[in-house]
Short mmCIF file of C-alpha atoms in Angstrom, two decimals:
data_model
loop_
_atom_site.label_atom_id
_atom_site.label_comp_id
_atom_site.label_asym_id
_atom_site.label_seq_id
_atom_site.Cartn_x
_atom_site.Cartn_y
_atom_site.Cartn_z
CA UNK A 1 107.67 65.87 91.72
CA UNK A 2 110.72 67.67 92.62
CA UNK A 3 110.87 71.15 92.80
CA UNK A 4 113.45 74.02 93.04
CA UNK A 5 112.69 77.14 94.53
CA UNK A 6 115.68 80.60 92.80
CA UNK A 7 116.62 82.17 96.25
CA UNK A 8 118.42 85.54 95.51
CA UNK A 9 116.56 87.93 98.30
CA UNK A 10 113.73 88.94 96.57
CA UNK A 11 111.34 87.84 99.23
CA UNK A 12 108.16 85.93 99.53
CA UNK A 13 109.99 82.35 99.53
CA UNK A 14 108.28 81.28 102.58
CA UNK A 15 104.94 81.63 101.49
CA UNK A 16 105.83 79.47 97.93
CA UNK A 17 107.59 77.04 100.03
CA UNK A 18 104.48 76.78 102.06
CA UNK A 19 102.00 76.43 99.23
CA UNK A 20 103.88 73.61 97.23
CA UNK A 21 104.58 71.28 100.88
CA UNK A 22 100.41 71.40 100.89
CA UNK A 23 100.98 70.18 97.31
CA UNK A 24 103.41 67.71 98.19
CA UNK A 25 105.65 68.45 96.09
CA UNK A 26 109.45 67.84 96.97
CA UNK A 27 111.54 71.00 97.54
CA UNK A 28 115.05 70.73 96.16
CA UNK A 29 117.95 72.51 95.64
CA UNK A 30 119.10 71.81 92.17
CA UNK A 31 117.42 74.70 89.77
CA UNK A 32 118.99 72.97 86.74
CA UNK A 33 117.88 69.44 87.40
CA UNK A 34 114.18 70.12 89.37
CA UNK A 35 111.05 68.97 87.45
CA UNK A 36 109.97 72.59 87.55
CA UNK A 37 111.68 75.62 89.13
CA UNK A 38 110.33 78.93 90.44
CA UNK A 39 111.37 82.38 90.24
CA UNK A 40 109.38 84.03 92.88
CA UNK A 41 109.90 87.50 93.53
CA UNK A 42 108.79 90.88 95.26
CA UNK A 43 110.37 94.29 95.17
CA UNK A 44 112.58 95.93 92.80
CA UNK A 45 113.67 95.00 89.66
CA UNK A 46 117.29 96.10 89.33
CA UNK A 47 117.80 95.02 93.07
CA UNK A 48 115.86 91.35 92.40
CA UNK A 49 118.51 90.96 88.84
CA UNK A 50 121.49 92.40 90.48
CA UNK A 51 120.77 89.56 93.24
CA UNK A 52 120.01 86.81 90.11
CA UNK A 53 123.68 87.74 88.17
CA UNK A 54 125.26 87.99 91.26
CA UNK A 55 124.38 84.09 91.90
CA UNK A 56 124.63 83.10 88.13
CA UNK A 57 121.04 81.89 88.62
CA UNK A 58 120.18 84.36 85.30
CA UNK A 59 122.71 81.91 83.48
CA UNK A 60 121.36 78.39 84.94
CA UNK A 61 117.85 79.77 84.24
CA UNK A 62 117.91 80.69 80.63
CA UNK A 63 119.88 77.25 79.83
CA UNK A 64 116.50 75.72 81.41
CA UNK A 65 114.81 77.58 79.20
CA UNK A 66 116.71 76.71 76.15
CA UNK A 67 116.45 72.78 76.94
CA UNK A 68 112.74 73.26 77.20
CA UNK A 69 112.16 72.55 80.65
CA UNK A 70 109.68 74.42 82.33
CA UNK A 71 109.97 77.10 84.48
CA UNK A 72 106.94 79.29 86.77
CA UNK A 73 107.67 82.72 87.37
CA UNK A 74 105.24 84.48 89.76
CA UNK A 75 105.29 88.63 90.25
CA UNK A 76 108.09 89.85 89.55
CA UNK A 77 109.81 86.62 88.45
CA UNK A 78 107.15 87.07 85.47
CA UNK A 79 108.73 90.84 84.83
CA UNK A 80 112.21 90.00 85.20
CA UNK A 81 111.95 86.96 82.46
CA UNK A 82 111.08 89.71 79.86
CA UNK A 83 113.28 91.60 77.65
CA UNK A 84 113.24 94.63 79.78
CA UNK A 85 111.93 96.79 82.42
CA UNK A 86 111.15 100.24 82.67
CA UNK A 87 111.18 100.41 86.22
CA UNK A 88 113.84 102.10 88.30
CA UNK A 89 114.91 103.78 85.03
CA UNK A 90 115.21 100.86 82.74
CA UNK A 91 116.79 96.94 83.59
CA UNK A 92 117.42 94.77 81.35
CA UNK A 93 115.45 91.39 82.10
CA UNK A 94 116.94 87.81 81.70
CA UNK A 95 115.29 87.20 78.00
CA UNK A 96 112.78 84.38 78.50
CA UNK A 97 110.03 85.71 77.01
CA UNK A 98 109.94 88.78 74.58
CA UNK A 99 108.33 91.95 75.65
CA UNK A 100 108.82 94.71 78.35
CA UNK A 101 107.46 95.23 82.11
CA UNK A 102 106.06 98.45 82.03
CA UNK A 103 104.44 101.14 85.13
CA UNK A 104 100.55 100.22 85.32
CA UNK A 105 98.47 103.29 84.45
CA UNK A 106 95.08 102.28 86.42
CA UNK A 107 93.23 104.95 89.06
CA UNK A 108 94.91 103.44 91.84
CA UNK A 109 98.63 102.04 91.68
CA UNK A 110 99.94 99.55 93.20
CA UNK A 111 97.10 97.55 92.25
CA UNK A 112 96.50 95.43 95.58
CA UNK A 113 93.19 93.35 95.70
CA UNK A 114 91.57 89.78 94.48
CA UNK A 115 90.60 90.15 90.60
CA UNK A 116 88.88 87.90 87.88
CA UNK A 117 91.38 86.12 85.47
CA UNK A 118 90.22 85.75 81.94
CA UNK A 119 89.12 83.02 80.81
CA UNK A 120 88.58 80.98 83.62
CA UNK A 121 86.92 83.51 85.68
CA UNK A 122 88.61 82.67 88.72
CA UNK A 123 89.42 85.85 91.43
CA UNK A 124 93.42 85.60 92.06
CA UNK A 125 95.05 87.94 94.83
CA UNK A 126 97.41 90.54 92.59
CA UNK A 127 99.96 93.45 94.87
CA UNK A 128 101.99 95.00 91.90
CA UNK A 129 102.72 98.37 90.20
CA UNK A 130 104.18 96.70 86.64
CA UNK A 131 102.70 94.43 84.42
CA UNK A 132 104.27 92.68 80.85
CA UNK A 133 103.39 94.12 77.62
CA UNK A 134 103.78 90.98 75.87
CA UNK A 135 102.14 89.16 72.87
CA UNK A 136 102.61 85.67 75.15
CA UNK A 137 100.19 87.02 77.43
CA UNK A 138 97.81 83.82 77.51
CA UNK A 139 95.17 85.52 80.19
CA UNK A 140 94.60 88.96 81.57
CA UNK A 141 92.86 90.39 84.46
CA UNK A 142 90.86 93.82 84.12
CA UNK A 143 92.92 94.41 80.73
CA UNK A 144 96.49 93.55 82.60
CA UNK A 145 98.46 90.57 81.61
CA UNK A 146 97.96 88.10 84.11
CA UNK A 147 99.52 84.50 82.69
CA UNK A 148 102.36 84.69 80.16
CA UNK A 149 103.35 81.32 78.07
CA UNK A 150 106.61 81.42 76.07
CA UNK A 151 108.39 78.08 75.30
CA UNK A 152 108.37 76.31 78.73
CA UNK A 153 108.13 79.54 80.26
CA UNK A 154 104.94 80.02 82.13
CA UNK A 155 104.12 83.46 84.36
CA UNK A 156 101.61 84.71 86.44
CA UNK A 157 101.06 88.15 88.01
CA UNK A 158 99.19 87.10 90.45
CA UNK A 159 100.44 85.42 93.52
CA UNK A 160 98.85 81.72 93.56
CA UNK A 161 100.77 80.76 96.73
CA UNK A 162 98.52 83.40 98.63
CA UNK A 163 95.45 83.00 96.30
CA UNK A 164 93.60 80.27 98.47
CA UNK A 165 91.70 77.49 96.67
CA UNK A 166 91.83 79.05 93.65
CA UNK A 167 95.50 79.22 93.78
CA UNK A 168 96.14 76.19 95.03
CA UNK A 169 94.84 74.88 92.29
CA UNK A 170 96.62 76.77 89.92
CA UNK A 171 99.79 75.32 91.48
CA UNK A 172 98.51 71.99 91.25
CA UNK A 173 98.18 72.12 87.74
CA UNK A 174 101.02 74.24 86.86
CA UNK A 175 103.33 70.92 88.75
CA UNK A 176 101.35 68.28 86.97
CA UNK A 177 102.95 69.78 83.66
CA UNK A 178 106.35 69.65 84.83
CA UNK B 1 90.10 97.58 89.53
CA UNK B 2 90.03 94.60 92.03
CA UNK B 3 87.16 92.94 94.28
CA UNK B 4 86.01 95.63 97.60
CA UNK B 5 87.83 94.12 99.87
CA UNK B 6 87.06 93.01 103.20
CA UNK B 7 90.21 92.91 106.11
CA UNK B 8 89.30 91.74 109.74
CA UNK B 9 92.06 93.09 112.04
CA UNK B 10 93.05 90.82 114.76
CA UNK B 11 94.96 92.91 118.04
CA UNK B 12 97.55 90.21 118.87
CA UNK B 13 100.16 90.98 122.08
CA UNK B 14 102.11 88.32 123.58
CA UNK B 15 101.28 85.79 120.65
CA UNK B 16 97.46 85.67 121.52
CA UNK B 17 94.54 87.38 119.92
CA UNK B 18 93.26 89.99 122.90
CA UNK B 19 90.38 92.30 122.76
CA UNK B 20 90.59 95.57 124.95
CA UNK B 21 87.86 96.33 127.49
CA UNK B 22 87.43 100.28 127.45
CA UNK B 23 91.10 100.28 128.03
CA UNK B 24 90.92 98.63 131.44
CA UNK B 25 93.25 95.89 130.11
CA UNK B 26 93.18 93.05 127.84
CA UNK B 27 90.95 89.76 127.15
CA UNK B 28 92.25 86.74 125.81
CA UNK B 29 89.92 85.98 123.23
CA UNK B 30 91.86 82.66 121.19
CA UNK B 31 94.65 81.94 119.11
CA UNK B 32 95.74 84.03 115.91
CA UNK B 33 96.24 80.89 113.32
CA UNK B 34 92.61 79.59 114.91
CA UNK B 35 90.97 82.74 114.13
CA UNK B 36 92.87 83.85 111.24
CA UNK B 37 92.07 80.11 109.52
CA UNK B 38 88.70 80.69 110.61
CA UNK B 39 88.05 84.51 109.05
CA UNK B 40 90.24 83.04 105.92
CA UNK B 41 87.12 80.44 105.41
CA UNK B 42 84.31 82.67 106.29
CA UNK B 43 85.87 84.41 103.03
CA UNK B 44 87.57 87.10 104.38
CA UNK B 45 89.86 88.59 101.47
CA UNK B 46 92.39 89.83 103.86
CA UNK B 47 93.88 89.80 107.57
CA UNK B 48 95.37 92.47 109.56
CA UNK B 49 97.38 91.41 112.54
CA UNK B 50 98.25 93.71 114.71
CA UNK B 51 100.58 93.27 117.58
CA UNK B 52 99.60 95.70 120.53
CA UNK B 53 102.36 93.76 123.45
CA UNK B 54 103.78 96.26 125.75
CA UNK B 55 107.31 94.57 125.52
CA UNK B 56 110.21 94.02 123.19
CA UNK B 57 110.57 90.74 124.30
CA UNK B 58 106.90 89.95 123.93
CA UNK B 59 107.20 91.36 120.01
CA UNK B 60 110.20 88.89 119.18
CA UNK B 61 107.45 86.46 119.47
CA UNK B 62 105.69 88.58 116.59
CA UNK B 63 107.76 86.88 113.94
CA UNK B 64 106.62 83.49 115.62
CA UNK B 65 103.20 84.48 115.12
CA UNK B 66 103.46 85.37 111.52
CA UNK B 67 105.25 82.37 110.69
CA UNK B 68 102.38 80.31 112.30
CA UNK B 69 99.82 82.18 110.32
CA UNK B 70 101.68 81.93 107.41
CA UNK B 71 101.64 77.77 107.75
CA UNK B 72 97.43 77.59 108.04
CA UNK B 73 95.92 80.74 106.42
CA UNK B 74 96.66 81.16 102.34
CA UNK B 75 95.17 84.29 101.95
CA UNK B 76 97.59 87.63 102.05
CA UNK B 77 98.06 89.14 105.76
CA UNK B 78 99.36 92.04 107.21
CA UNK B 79 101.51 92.64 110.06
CA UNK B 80 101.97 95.83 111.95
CA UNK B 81 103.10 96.66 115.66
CA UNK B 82 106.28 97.36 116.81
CA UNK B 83 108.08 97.35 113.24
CA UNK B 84 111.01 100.38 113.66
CA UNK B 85 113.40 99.44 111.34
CA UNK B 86 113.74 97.63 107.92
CA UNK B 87 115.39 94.58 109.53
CA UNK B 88 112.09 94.20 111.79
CA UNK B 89 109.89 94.70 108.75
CA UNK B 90 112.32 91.73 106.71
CA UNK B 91 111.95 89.27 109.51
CA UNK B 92 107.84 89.73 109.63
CA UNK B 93 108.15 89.41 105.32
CA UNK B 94 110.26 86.10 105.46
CA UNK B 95 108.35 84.65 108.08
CA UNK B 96 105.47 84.61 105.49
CA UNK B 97 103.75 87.64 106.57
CA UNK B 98 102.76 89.65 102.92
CA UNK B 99 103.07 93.65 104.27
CA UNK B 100 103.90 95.29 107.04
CA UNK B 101 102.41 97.95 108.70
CA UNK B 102 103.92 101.29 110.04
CA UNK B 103 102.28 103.98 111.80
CA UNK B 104 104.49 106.04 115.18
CA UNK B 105 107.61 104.88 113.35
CA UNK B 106 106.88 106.65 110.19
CA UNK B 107 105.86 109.93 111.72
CA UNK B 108 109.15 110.22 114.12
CA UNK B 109 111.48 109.10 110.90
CA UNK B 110 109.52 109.35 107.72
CA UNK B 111 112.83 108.17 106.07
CA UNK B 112 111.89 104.77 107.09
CA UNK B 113 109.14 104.39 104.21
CA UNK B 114 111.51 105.19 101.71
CA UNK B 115 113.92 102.56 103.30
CA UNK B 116 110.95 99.66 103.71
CA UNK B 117 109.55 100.64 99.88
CA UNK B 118 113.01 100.72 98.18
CA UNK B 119 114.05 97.36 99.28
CA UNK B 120 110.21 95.47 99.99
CA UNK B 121 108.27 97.43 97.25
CA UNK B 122 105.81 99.78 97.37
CA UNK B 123 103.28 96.92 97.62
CA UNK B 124 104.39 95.50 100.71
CA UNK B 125 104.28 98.91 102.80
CA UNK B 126 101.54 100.05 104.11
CA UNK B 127 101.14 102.79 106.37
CA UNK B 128 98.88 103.40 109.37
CA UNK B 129 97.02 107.02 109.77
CA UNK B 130 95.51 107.24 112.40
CA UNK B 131 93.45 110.75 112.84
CA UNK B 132 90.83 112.98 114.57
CA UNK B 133 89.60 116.34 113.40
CA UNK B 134 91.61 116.35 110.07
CA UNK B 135 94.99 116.31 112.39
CA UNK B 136 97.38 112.71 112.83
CA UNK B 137 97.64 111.15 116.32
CA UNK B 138 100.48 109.03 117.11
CA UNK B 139 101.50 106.35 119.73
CA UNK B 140 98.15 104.13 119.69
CA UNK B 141 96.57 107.79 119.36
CA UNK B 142 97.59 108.76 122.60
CA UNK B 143 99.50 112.03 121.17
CA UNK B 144 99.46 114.70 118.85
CA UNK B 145 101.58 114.22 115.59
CA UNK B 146 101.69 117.80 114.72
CA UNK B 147 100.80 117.05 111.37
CA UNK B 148 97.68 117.26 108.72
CA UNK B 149 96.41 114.00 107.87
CA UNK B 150 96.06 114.95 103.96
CA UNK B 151 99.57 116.53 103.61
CA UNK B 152 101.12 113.10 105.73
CA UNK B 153 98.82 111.09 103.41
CA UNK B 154 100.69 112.72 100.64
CA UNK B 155 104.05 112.57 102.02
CA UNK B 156 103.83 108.84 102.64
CA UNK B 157 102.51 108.32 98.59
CA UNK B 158 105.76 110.38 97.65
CA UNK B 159 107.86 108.60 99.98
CA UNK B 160 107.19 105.71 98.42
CA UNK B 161 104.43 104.02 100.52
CA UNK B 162 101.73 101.09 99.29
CA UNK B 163 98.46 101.86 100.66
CA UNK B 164 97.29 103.49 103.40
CA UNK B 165 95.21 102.21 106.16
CA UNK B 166 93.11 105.34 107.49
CA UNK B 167 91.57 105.28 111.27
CA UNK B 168 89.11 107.74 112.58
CA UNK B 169 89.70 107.83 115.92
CA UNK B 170 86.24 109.41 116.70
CA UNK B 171 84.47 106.93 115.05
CA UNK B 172 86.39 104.39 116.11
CA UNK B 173 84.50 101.74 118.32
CA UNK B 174 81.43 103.59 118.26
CA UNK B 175 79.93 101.28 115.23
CA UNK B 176 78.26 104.75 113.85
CA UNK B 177 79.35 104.54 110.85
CA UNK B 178 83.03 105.65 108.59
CA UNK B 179 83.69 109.04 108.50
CA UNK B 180 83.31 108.72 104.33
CA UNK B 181 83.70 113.27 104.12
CA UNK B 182 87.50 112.05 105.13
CA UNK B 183 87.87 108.71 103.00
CA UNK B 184 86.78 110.74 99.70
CA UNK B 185 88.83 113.62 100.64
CA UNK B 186 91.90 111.36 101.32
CA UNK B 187 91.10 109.10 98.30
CA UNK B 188 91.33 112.01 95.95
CA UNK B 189 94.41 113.60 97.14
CA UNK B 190 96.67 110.13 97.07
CA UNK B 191 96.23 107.86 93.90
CA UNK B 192 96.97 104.52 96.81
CA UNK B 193 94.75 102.46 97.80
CA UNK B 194 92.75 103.73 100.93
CA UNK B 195 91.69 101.10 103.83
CA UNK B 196 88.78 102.81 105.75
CA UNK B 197 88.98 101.76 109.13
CA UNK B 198 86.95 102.87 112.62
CA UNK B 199 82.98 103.10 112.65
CA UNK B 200 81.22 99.90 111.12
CA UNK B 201 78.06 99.16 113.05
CA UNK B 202 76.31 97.58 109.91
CA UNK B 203 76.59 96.56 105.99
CA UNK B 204 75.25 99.87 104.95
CA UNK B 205 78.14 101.55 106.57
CA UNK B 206 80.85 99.21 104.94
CA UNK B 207 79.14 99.31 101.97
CA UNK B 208 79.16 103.58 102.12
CA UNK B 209 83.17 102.97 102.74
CA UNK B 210 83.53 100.74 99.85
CA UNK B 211 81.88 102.83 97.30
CA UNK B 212 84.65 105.65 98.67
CA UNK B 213 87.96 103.50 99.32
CA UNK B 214 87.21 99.56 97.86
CA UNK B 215 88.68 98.14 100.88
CA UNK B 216 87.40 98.05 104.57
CA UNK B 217 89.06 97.02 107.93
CA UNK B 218 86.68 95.07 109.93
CA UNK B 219 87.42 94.95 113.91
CA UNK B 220 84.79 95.73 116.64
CA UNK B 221 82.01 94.49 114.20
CA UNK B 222 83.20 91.06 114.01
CA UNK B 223 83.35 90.55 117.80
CA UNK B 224 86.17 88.12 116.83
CA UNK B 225 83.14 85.73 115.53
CA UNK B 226 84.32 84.55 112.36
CA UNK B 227 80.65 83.39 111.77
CA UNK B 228 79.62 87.41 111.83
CA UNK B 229 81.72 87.93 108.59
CA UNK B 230 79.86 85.63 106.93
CA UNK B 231 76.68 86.97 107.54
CA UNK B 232 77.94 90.34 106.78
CA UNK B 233 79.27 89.16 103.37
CA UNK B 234 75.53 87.75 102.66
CA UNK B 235 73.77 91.56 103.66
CA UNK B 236 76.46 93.35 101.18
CA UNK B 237 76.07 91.39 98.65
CA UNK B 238 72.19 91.62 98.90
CA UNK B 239 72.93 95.76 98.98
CA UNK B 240 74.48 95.10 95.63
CA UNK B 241 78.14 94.82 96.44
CA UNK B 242 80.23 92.63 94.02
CA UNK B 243 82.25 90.45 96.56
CA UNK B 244 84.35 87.61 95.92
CA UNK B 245 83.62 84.36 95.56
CA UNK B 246 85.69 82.28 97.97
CA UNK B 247 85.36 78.71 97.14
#
């Protein structure tokens, strides 16, 4: 299983790195030609797509999409494959997967803590402030969109590479489609 | 909203995991990945490292540390100590580590939260209060920051800040209890998550804290026995408290 890892400085590569050697999968370079490649991502929107443009990763990421072959974006790599953002004042997204990132409205924001995804029931660790608005959610977490599905486009909110067992074997299965 | 969570907080200085002795120096009490593997599988939801060494030198080994974490525990972990500038807070992030922690830094340049937020996110920043009598000490607590904890508390949320991590210096150690007047107080002047931290001597107490701020900091009560945390998790949930399920 080879898989490709979009590095454009928006953090938490380590920790995905990490998670997928205790899969064994085989990290490569190549986003075009990996069995599955990851958008990870933490921290702004417009900085995270001014860094994607910037290395044409947007471009080799929605001709993946296009030919069908998948593609896991985790965090904000979920947000930034939608139409849009609202955050920072509006950013356009790359166009993966139709709908809009938009500011949470819970009693506490950022939303930082372990919560139930539905269905499936299993707790996954979740640090954001934005969430889709999407009809390809597929599962949701407290109301929130937790897993998106669009094409060979999957997403998750949560962060599975920090999400211990559970996430794990979320990975696991998310690579054994690819 | 999420799980009550449950952070131990592991004092680190010169990569090992020390516990202070009434401030008549410092134990070496084992090895952070060791212990921080260990409290991962007694099902803590959390860790908070926090590096204490006197020296510069000693804190370039810091990044070591959280990259060494990073490889053995899969849970999310904190760093804090030391961190003055975004670059420090960067290196700590890539090494694996998921937030840092600020506290002395952000009090003599409270520019720096907006700097750590704007580039890291709001959710990787966390700030460290810690505070006696409704006023913020600084420099381990040694000195008087001049300022209010509630207005700081709001200043950091404006500023840009993730959650903050809120120790009562009176209580802390003494394992009577959190000083839950303060957490609700705090709680309803920020809308960011509050970590209560200083006091536990029991599950009733971190139960009272998590009814008031949902996520705890666990030091002192732990003894650095990971086996303590898992008895503790058994007594909350018998007091009714909806943990999660680890496995």
């Amino acid at each position: 299983m080879k898989v490709a890892i979009c590095r454009y400085g928006a953090g938490n590569v380590r920790s995905v790195e990490l998670a997928l050697g205790r899969l064994g999968a085989e990290l490569v370079d190549d986003l075009a030609g990996a069995d599955v490649t990851i958008l990870p991502g933490v921290g702004s929107a417009r900085s995270a797509m001014a860094g994607l443009t910037e290395r044409g990763t947007d471009v080799v990421l929605r001709e993946r999409h296009a030919a069908g072959r998948p593609i896991l974006g985790i965090c904000l790599g979920l947000q930034l494959a939608l139409d849009e953002s609202e955050e920072d004042g509006g950013v356009p997204g790359l166009g993966l997967v139709p709908g809009r990132a938009v500011r949470l409205t819970g009693e506490r924001v950022p939303r930082i803590g372990w919560a139930a995804v539905e269905p499936g029931g299993d707790a996954f660790w979740f640090a954001h402030s934005y969430a889709a608005e999407t009809e390809a959610t597929v599962a949701t977490s407290e109301g929130v969109s937790a897993i998106v599905e669009h094409g060979s486009f999957t997403g998750v909110q949560f962060h599975p590479e920090k999400s211990g067992v559970a996430g794990a074997r979320f990975l696991e299965q998310c690579l054994s489609r690819g | 909203m999420p799980l009550p969570r449950l952070i131990p907080c592991l004092d680190v200085a010169d990569g090992r995991v020390v516990k202070g002795v009434k401030f008549q120096g410092l134990r070496d009490v084992g090895d952070p990945v060791e212990l921080g593997a260990a409290y991962s599988d007694a099902g803590a939801d959390e860790l908070v490292f926090l590096d204490i060494s006197a020296t510069v030198d000693a804190r370039v080994s810091a990044v070591d540390v959280a990259a060494r974490v990073a490889e053995q525990v899969t849970i999310p972990f904190t760093f804090g100590g030391g961190i003055r500038t975004l670059d420090d807070a960067t290196a700590v992030l890539e090494a694996g580590a998921d937030k840092i922690g600020v506290n002395s830094a952000a009090l003599a340049r409270p520019e720096l939260i907006e700097e750590l937020a704007r580039t890291l996110g709001s959710q990787a920043v966390v700030v460290a209060i810690d505070t006696e009598d409704g006023r913020v000490r600084s420099h381990a607590a040694t000195r008087d920051a001049a300022r209010d904890t509630i207005e700081w508390a709001r200043e950091c949320e404006q500023r840009g800040a993730g959650e903050l991590l809120v120790t009562s210096i009176d209580r802390d150690g003494t394992q009577n209890g959190y000083d839950l007047d303060l957490l609700a107080r705090l709680g309803a002047a920020v809308s960011l998550p509050v970590i209560a931290s200083g006091g536990a001597g029991n599950a009733q107490h971190i139960a009272a804290a998590l009814e008031v701020s949902r996520a705890a900091l666990l030091a002192s009560i732990l003894h650095e026995r990971p086996a303590r945390l898992i008895t503790l998790r058994d007594e909350l949930r018998d007091l009714g408290v909806n943990l999660r399920d680890a496995r």
